[in-house]
mmCIF file of C-alpha atoms in Angstrom:
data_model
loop_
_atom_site.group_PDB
_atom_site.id
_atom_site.type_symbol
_atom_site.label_atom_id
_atom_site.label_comp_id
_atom_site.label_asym_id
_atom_site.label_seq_id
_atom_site.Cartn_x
_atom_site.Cartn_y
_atom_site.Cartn_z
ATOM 1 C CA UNK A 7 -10.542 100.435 -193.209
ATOM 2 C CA UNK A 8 -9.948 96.814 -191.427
ATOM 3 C CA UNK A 9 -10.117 96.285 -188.535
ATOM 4 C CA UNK A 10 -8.427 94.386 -185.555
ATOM 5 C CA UNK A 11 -7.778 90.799 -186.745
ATOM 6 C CA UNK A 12 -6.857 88.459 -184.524
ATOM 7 C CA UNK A 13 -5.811 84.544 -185.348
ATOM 8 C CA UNK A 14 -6.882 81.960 -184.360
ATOM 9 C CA UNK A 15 -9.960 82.326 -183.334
ATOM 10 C CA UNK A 16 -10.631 79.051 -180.918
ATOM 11 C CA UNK A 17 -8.173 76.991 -179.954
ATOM 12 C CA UNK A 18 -8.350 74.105 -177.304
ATOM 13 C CA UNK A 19 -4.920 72.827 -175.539
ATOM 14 C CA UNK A 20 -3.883 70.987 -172.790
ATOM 15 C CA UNK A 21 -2.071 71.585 -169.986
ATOM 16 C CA UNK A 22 1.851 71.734 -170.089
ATOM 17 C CA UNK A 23 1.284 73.110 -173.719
ATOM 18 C CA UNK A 24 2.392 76.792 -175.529
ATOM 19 C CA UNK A 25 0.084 78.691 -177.210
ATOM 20 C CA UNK A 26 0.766 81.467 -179.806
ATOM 21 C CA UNK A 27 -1.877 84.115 -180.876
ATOM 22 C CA UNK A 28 -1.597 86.708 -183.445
ATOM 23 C CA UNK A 29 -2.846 90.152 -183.634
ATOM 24 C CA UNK A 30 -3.145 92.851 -186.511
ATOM 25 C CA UNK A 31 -3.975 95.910 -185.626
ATOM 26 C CA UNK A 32 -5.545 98.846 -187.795
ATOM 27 C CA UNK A 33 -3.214 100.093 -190.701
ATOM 28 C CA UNK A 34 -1.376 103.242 -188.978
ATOM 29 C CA UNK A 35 -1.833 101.760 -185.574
ATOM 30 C CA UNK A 36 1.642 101.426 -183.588
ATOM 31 C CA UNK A 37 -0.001 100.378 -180.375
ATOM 32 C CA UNK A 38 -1.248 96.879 -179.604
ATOM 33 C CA UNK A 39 -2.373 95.977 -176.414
ATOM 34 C CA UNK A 40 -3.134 92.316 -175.162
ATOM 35 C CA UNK A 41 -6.129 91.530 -172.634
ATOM 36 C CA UNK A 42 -7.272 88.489 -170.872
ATOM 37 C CA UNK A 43 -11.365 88.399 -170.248
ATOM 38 C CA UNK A 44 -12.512 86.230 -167.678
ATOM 39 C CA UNK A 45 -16.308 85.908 -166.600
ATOM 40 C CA UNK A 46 -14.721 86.759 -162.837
ATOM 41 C CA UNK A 47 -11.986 88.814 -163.062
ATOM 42 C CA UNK A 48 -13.098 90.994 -165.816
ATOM 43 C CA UNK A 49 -10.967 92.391 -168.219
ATOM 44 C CA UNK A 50 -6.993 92.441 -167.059
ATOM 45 C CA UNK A 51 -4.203 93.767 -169.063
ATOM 46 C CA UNK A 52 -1.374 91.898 -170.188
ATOM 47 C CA UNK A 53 1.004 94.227 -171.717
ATOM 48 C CA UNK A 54 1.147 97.051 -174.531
ATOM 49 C CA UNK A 55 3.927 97.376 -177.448
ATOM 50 C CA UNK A 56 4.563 100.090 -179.175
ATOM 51 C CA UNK A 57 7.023 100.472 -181.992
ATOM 52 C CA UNK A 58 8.455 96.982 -181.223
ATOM 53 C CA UNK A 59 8.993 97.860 -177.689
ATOM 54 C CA UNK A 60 7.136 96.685 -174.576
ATOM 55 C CA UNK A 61 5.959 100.093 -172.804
ATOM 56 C CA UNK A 62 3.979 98.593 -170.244
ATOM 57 C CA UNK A 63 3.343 94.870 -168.391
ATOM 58 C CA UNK A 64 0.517 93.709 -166.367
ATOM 59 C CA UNK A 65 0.567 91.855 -163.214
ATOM 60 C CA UNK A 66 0.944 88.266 -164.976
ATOM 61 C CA UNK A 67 3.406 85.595 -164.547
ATOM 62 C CA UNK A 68 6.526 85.558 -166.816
ATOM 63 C CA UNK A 69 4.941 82.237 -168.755
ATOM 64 C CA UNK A 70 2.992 85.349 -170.695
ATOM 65 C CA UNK A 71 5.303 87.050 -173.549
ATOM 66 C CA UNK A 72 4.977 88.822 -176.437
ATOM 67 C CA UNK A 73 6.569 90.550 -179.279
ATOM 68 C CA UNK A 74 5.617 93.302 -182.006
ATOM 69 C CA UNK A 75 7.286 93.236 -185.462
ATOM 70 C CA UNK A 76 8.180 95.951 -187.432
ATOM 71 C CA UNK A 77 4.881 95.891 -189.337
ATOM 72 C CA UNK A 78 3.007 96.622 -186.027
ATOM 73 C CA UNK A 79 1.454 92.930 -186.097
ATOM 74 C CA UNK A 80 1.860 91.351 -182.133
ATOM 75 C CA UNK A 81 2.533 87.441 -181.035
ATOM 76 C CA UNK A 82 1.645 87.077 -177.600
ATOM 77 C CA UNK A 83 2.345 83.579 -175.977
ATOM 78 C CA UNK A 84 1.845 81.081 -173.087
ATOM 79 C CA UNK A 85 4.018 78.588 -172.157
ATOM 80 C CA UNK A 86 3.138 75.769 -169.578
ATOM 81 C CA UNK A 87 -0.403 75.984 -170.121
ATOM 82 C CA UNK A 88 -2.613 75.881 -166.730
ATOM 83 C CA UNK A 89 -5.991 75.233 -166.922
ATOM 84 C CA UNK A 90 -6.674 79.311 -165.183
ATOM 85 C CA UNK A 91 -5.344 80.063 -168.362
ATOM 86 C CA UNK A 92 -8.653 78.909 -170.065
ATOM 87 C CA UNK A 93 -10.317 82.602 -171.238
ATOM 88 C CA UNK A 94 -11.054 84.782 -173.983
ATOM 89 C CA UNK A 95 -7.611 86.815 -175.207
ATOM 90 C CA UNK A 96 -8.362 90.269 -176.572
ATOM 91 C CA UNK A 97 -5.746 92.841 -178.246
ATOM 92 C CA UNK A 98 -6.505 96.197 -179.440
ATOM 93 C CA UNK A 99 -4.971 98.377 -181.400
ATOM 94 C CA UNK A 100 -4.613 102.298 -181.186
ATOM 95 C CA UNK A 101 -2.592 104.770 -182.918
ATOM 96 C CA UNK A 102 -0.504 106.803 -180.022
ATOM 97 C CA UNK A 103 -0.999 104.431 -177.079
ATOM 98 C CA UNK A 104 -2.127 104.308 -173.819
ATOM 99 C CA UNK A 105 -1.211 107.481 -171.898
ATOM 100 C CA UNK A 106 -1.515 109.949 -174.916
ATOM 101 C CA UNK A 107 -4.790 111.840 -173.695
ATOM 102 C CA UNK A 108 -8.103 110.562 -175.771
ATOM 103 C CA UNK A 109 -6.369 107.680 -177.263
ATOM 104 C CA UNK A 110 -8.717 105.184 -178.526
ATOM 105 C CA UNK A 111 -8.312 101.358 -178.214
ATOM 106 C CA UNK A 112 -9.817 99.379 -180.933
ATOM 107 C CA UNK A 113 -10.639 95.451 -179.927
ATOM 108 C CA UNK A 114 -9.984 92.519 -182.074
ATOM 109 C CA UNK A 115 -12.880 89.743 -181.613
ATOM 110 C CA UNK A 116 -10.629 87.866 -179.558
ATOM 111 C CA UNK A 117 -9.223 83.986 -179.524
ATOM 112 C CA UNK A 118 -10.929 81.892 -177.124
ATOM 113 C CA UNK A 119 -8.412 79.358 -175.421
ATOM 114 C CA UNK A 120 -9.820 76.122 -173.741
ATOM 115 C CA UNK A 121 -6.968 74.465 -171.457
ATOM 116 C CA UNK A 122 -7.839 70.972 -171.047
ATOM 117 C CA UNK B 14 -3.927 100.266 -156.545
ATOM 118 C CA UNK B 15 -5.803 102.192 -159.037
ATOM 119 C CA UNK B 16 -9.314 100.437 -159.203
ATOM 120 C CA UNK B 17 -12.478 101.583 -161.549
ATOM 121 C CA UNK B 18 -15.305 100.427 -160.123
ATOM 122 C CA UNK B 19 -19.018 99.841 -161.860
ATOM 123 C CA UNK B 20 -22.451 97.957 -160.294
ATOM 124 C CA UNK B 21 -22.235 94.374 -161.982
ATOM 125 C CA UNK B 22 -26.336 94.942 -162.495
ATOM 126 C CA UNK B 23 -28.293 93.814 -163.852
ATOM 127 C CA UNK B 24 -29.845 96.775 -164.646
ATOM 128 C CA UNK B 25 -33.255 96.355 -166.014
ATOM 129 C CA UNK B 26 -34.665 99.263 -168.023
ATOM 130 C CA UNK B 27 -37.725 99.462 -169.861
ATOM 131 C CA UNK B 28 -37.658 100.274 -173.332
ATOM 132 C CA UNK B 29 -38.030 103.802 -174.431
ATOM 133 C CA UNK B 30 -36.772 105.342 -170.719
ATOM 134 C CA UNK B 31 -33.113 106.538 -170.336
ATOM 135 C CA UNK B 32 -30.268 103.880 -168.817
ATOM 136 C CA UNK B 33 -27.846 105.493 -166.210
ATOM 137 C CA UNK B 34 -24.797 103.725 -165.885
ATOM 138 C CA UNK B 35 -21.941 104.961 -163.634
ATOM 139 C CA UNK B 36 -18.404 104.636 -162.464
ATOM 140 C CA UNK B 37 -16.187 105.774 -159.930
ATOM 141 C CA UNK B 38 -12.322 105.971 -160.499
ATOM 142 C CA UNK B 39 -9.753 106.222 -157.773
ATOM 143 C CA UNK B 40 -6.910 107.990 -159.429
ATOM 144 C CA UNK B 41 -7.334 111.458 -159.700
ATOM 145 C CA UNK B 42 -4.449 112.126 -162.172
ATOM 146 C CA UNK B 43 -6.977 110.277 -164.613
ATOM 147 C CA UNK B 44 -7.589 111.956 -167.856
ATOM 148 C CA UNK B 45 -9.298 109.973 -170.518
ATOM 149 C CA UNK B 46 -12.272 107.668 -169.804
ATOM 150 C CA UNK B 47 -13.596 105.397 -172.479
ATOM 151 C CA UNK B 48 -17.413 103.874 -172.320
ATOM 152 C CA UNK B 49 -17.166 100.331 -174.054
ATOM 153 C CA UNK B 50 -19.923 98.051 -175.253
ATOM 154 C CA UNK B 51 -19.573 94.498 -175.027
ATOM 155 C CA UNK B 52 -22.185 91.964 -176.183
ATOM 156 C CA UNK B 53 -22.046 88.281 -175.112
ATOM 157 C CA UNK B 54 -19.554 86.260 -176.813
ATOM 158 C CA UNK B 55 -18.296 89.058 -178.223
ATOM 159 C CA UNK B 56 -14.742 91.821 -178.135
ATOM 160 C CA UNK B 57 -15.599 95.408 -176.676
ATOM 161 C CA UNK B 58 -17.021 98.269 -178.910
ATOM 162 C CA UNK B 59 -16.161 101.809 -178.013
ATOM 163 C CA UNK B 60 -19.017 103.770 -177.618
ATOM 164 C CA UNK B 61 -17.506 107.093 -177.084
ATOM 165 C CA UNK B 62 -14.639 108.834 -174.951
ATOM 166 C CA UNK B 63 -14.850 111.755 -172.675
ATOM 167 C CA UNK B 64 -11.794 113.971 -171.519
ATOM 168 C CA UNK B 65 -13.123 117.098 -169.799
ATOM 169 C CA UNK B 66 -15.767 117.646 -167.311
ATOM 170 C CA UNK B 67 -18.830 118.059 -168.197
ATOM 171 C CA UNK B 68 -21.200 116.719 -170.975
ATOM 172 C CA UNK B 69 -20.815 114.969 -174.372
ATOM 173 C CA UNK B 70 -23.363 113.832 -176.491
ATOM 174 C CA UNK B 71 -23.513 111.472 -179.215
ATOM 175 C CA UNK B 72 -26.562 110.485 -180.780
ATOM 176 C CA UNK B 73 -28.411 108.897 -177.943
ATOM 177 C CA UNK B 74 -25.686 108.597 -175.298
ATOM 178 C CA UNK B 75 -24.454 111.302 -173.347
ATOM 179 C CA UNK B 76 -21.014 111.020 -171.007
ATOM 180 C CA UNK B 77 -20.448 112.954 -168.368
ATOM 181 C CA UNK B 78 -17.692 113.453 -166.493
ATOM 182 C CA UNK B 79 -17.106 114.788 -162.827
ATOM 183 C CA UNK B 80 -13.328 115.027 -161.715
ATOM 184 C CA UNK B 81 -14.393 116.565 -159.135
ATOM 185 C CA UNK B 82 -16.063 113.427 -157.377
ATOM 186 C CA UNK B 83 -14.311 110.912 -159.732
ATOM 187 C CA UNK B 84 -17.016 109.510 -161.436
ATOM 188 C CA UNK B 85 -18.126 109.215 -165.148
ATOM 189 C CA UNK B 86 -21.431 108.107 -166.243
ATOM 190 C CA UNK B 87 -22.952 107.284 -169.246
ATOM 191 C CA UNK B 88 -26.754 107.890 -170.387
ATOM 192 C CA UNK B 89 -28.494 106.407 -173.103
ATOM 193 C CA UNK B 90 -31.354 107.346 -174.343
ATOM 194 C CA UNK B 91 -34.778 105.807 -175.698
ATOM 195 C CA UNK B 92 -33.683 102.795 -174.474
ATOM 196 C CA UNK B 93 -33.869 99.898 -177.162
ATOM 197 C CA UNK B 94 -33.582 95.848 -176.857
ATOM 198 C CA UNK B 95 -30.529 96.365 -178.743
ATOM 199 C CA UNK B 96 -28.910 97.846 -175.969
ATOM 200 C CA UNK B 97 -28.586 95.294 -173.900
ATOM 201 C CA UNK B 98 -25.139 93.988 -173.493
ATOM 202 C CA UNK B 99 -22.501 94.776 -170.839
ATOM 203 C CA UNK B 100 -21.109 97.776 -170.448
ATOM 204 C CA UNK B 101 -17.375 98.873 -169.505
ATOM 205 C CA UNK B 102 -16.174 101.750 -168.017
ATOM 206 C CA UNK B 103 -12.295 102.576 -168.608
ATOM 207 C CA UNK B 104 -9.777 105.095 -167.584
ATOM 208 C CA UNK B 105 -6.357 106.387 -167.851
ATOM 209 C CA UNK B 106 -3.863 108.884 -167.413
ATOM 210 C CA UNK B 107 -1.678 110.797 -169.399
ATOM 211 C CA UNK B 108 1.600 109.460 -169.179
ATOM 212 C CA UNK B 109 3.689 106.823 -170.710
ATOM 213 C CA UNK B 110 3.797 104.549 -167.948
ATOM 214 C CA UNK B 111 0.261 104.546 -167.292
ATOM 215 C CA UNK B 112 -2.354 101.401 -167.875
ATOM 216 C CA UNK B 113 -5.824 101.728 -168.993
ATOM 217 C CA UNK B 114 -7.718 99.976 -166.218
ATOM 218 C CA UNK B 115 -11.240 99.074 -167.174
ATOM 219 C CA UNK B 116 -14.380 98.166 -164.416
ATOM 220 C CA UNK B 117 -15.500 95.195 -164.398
ATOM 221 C CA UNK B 118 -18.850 96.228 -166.272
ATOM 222 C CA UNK B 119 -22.815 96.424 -165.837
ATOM 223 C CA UNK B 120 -24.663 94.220 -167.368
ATOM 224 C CA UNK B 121 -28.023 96.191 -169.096
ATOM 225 C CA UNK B 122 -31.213 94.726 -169.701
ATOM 226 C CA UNK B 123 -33.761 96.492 -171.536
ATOM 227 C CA UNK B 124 -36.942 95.067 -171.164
ATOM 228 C CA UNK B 125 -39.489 95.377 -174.156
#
């Protein structure tokens, strides 16, 4: 079974830019979840769809969207690129999302974005 | 504010001996609580997931979980170099609206 792909997998902008990253999650997976990883504030969540819905949003400015298609694959962008927006973006994927008791989040290998 | 909270370590355990790693969660409507390895430069692996109080073993790690005092730890055994990476604690609750929240993560050295 595949895993969590996630595209691309580096990417190096400059400030004022957009971004866009993709995410696949696991075949039968409804859930995706995006994550920013920074060395100090750890691992922070972004915001979860679910069946092409956003269930739940982090604390993060609106210049962070997203979307999930019908196929379950998620876009999450950045506009206006700040250079605190330099970090490694995870998303995981799980089948029943979060809040369904002993649902399991799956992590993609992440894209690491440099803001110049 | 719901917070999970881990030591940032380094924890430096000798190989072969057993590695304690613990966390301490401040919501106590928490149900589920995940233990996630995560080696440098790379995403987090699940390790394994623990739901009611007590024990649960899988091959050499061991949850366990203490509602009571809000904390979950995770044991693993016989130690190897191969376990050293950084490991996070997460936790969440059992409705819709709810976030996992994951610690910020120990960082595990085993020494050979």
């Amino acid at each position: 079974k595949a895993g969590v792909t996630q595209t691309p997998r580096y990417l190096i902008k400059t400030r004022g830019q957009q971004v866009t990253l993709s995410c696949s999650p696991i075949s039968g997976h409804r859930s995706v979840s995006w994550y920013q990883q920074t060395p100090g504030q750890g691992l922070q969540f972004l915001f979860e769809y679910f069946s092409e819905t956003q269930r739940n949003k982090g604390n993060f400015p609106g210049r962070f969207s997203g979307r999930q298609f019908s196929n379950s694959r998620s876009e999450m962008n950045v506009s206006t690129l700040e250079l605190g927006d330099s970090a490694l973006y995870l998303c995981a994927s799980s089948r029943y999302g979060q809040g369904r008791i002993a649902d399991t989040q799956y992590f993609g290998p992440g894209t690491r974005l440099t803001v110049l | 504010q719901k917070e999970v909270e881990q030591n940032s370590g380094p924890l430096s355990v000798p190989e072969g001996a057993i590695a304690s790693l613990n966390c301490t969660y401040s919501d106590r409507g928490s149900q589920s609580f995940f233990w996630y390895r995560q080696y440098s430069g790379k995403s987090p692996e699940l390790i394994m997931f623990i739901y009611s109080n007590g024990d649960k073993e899988d091959g050499r790690f061991t949850a366990q979980l203490n509602k009571a005092s809000q904390y979950v730890s995770l044991l693993i055994r016989d130690s190897q170099p191969s376990d050293s990476a950084t490991y996070l604690c997460a936790v969440t609750g059992m409705n819709r609206d709810d976030k996992i929240i994951f610690g910020k993560g120990t960082r595990l050295h085993i020494l050979p």
